[in-house]
Tab-separated table of C-alpha atoms in Angstrom:
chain	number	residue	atom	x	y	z
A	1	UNK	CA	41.949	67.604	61.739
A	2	UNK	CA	43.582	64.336	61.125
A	3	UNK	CA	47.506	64.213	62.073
A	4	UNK	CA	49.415	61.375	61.185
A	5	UNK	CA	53.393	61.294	62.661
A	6	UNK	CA	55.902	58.866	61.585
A	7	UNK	CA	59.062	57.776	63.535
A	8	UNK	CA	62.154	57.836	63.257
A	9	UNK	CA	62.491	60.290	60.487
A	10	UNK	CA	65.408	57.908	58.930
A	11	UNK	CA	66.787	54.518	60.033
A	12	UNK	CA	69.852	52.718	59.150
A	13	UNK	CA	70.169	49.209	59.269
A	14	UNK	CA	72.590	46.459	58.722
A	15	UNK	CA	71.618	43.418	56.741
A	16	UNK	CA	69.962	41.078	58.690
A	17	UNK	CA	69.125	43.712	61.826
A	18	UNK	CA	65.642	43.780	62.283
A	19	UNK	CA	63.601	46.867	63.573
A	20	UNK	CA	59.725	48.419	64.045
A	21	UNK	CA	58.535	52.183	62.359
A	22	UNK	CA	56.261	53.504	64.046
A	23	UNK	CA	52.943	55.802	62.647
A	24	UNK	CA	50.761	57.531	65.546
A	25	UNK	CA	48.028	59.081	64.257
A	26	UNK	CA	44.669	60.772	65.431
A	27	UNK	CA	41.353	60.796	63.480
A	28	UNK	CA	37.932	61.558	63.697
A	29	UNK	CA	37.083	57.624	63.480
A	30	UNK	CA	39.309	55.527	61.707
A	31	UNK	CA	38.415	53.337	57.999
A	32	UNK	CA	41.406	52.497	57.735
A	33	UNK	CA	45.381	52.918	57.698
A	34	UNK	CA	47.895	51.908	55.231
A	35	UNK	CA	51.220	51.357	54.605
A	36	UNK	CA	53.386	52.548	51.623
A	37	UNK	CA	56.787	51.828	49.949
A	38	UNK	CA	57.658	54.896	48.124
A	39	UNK	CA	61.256	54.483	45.826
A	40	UNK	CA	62.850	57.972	44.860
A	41	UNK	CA	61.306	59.387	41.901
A	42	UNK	CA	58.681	56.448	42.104
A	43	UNK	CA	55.211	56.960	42.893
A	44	UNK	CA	53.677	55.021	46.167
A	45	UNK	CA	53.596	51.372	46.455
A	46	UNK	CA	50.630	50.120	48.588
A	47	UNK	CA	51.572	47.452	51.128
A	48	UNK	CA	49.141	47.225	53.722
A	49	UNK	CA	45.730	48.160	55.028
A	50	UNK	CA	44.537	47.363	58.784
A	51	UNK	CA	41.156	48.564	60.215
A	52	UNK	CA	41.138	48.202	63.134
A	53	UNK	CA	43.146	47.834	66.628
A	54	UNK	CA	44.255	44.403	67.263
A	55	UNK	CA	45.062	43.420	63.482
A	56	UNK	CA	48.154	42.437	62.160
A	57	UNK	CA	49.440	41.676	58.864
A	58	UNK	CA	52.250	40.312	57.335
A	59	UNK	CA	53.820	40.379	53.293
A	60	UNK	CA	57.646	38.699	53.296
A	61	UNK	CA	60.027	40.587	55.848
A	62	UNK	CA	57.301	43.000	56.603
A	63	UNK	CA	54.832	42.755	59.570
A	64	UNK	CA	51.850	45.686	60.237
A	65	UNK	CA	50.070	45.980	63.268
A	66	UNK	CA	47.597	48.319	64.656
A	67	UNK	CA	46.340	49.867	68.060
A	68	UNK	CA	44.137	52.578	68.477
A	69	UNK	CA	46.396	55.174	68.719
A	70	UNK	CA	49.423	53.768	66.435
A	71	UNK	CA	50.753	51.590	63.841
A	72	UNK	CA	53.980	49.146	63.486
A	73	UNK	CA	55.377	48.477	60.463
A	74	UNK	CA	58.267	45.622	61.655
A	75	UNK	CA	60.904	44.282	59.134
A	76	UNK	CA	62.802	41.397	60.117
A	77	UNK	CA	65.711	40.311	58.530
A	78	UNK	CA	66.126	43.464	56.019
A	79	UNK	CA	68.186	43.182	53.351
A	80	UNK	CA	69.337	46.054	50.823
A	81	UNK	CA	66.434	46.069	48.554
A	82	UNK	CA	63.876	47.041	51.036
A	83	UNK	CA	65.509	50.524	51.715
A	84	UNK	CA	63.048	53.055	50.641
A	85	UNK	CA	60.731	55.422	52.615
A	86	UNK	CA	57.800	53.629	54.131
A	87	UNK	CA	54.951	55.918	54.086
A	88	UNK	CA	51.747	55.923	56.460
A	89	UNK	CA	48.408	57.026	56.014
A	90	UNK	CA	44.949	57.515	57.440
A	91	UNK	CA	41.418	57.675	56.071
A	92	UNK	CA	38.916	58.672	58.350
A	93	UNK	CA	35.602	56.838	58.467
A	94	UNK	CA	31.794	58.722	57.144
A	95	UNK	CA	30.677	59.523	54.146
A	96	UNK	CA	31.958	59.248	50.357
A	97	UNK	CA	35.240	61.067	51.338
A	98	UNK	CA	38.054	58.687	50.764
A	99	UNK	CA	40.911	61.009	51.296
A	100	UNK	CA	44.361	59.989	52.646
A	101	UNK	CA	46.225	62.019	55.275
A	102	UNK	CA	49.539	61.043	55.001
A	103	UNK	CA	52.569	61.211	57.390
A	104	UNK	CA	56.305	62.177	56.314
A	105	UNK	CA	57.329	58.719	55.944
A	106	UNK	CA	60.462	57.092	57.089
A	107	UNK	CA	63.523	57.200	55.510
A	108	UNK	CA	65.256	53.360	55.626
A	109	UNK	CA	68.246	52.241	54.273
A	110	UNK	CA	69.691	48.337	54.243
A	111	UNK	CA	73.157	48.570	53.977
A	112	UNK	CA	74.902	44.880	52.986
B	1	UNK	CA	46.462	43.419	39.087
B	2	UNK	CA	46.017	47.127	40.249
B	3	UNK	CA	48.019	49.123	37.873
B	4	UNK	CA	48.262	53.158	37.413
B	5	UNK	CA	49.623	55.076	34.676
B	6	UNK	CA	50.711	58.381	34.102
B	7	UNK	CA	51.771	60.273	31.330
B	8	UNK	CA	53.920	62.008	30.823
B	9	UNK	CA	56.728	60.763	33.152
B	10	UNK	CA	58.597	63.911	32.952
B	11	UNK	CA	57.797	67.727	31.242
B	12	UNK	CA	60.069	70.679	30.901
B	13	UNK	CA	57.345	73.595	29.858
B	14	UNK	CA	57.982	77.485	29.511
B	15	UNK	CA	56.786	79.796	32.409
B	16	UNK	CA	52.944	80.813	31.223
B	17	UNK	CA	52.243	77.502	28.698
B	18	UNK	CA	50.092	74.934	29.888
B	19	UNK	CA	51.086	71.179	30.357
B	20	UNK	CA	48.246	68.598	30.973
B	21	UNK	CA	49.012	65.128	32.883
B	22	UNK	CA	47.011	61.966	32.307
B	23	UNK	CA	46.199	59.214	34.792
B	24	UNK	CA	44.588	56.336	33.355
B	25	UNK	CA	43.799	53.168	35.693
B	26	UNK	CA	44.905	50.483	33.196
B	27	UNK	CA	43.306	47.301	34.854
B	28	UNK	CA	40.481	48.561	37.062
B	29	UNK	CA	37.853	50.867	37.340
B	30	UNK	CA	37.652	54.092	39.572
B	31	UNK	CA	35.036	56.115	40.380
B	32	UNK	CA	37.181	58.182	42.557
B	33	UNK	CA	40.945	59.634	41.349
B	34	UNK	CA	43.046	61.700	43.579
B	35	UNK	CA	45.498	64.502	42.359
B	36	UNK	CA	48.529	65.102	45.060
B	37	UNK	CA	51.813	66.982	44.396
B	38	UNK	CA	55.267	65.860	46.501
B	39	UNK	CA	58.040	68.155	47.128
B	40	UNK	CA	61.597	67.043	47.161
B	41	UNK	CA	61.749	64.927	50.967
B	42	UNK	CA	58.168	66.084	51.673
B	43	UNK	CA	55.159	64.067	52.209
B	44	UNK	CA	52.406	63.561	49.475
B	45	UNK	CA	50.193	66.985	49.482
B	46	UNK	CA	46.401	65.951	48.325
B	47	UNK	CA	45.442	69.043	45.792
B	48	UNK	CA	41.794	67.104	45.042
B	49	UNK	CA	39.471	64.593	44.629
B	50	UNK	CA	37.864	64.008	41.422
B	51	UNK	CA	34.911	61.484	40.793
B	52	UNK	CA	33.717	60.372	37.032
B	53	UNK	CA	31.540	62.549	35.147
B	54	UNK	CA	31.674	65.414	38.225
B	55	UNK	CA	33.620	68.354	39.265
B	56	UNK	CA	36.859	67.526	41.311
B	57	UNK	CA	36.918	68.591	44.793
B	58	UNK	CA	39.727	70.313	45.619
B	59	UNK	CA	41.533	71.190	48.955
B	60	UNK	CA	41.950	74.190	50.614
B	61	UNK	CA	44.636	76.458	49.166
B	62	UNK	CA	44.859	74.612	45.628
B	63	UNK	CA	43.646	76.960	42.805
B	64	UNK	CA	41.098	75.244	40.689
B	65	UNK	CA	41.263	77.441	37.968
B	66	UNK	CA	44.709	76.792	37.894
B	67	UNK	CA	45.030	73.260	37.955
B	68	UNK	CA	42.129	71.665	36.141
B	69	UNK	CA	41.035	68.408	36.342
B	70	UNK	CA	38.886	66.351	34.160
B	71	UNK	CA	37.726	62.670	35.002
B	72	UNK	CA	35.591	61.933	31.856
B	73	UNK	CA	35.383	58.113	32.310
B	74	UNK	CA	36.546	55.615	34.454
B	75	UNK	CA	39.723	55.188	33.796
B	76	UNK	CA	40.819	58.581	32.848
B	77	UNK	CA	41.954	61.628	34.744
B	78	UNK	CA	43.382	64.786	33.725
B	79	UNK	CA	45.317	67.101	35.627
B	80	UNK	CA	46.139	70.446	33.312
B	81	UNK	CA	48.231	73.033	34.637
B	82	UNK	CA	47.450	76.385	33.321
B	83	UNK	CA	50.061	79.572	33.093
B	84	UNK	CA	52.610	77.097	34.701
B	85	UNK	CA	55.199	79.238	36.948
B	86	UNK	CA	58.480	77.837	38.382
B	87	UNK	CA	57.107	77.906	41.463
B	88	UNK	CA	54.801	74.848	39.957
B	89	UNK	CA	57.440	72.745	39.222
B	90	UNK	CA	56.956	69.467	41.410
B	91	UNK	CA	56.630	65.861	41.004
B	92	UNK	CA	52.551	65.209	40.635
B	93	UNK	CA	50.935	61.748	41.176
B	94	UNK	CA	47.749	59.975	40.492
B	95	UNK	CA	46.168	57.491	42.545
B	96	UNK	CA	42.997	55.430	41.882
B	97	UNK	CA	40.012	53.833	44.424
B	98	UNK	CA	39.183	50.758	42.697
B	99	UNK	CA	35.220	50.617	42.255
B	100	UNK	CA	34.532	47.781	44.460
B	101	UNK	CA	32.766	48.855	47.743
B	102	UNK	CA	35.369	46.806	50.009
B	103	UNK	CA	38.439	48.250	48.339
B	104	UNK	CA	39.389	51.577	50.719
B	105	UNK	CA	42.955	51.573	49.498
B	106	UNK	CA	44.063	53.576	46.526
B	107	UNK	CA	46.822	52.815	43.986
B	108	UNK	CA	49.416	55.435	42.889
B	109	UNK	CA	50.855	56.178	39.209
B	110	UNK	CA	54.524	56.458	38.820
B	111	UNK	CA	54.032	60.156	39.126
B	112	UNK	CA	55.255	63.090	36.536
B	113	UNK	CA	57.968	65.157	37.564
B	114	UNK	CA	57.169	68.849	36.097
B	115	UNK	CA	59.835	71.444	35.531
B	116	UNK	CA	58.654	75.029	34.939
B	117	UNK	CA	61.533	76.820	33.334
C-alpha cells in the first residue's frame, strides 16, 4: 500500500526565515510526486511534479527536490501570503491507474 | 490555463434528499476525473475514479449506490449524493487529468462544502 508522511505537522515562520517540509513516502514504483498549496476552504493548488530522484524544481520562493525515499519542498524568504498547507502526493507507476495518495499536509504560517 | 469548476460551492440539503455536484474542466479535456471528500484538518480521501463514457471506479469503503457519479463527456462530472445523512456532510472536490499522455498531474475544483441538516 502506498504511505505518504509529511513533516512537521505545522510550522511557524517569521518573514524572511527560510525552512524545508519534508514528504517521505513509499510506493510500489514511483510516476510521480507532487506538491500542493491547499488555502482553507479552497480546493488544491498544484505546484510541482518531480519523477524521479535527483530532480529539483523551483517556482518563486519555492524549491522541490526529490530522492528515492523523500521529498523537499524549501521556501526561502517566506513572506505572509505563502502560509497555507502544502500538501504531498504520490502516484504509483503501471497501468491506467492515475490515483493520488496523499499525505496530511503541512500546516505553515508566515507571520510579518 | 488548467482550470476546474465546481458547482455548487456550497449546499445545505435535508437528511434523505439528494444533492448532485458538478465538475466541469473549463479549459481542457479529461478523460479521467477523480471524486475525493476532505474532512475538517484531514487529508484529501479519494472516493473514485471516473473515466468518460464508463462506470467510475470507486475505492474501498465508498458506497456506489450512494454516491453516484456520471462522467458523460469530457468535461463533465457528476457526483450525486443520494438519501444524504449528516454524517455526509463534508467538503467534496473534483480534480481533472488533462488528456495529454505526458500530463500525470491532476487539477482540483474549488471544492463544494455540503451540509446535511
Amino acid at each position: 500500500e502506498d504511505q505518504v508522511t509529511q513533516s512537521p505537522e505545522a510550522l511557524r515562520l517569521q518573514e524572511g526565515e527560510s525552512s524545508s517540509l519534508n514528504c517521505s513516502y513509499t510506493v510500489s514504483g514511483l510516476r510521480g510526486l507532487f506538491w500542493y498549496r491547499q488555502d482553507p476552504g479552497k480546493g488544491p493548488e498544484f505546484l510541482f511534479t518531480l519523477y524521479s530522484a535527483g530532480e529539483e524544481k523551483e517556482k518563486e520562493r519555492l524549491k522541490a527536490t526529490l530522492t528515492k525515499k523523500e521529498s523537499f519542498l524549501h521556501i526561502t524568504a517566506p513572506k505572509p501570503e505563502d502560509s497555507a498547507t502544502y500538501l504531498c502526493a504520490v502516484q504509483a507507476s503501471g497501468g491506467s491507474n492515475y490515483k493520488l495518495t496523499f499525505g496530511k499536509g503541512t500546516l505553515l504560517t508566515v507571520n510579518p | 490555463g488548467a482550470v476546474v469548476s465546481q458547482h455548487p460551492s456550497w449546499v445545505i440539503c435535508k437528511s434523505g434528499t439528494s444533492v448532485k455536484i458538478e465538475c466541469r474542466s473549463l479549459d481542457f479535456q479529461a478523460t479521467t476525473m477523480f471524486w475525493y471528500r476532505q474532512f475538517p484538518k484531514q487529508s484529501l480521501m479519494l472516493m473514485a475514479t471516473s473515466n468518460e463514457g464508463s462506470k467510475a471506479t470507486y475505492e474501498q469503503g465508498v458506497e456506489k449506490d450512494k454516491f453516484l457519479i456520471n462522467h458523460a463527456s469530457l468535461t463533465l462530472s457528476t457526483l450525486t449524493v443520494t438519501s444524504a445523512h449528516p454524517e455526509d456532510s463534508s467538503f467534496y472536490i473534483c480534480s481533472a487529468r488533462p488528456l495529454k499522455n505526458t500530463a500525470y498531474e491532476q487539477y482540483f475544483g474549488p471544492g463544494t462544502r455540503l451540509t446535511v441538516t
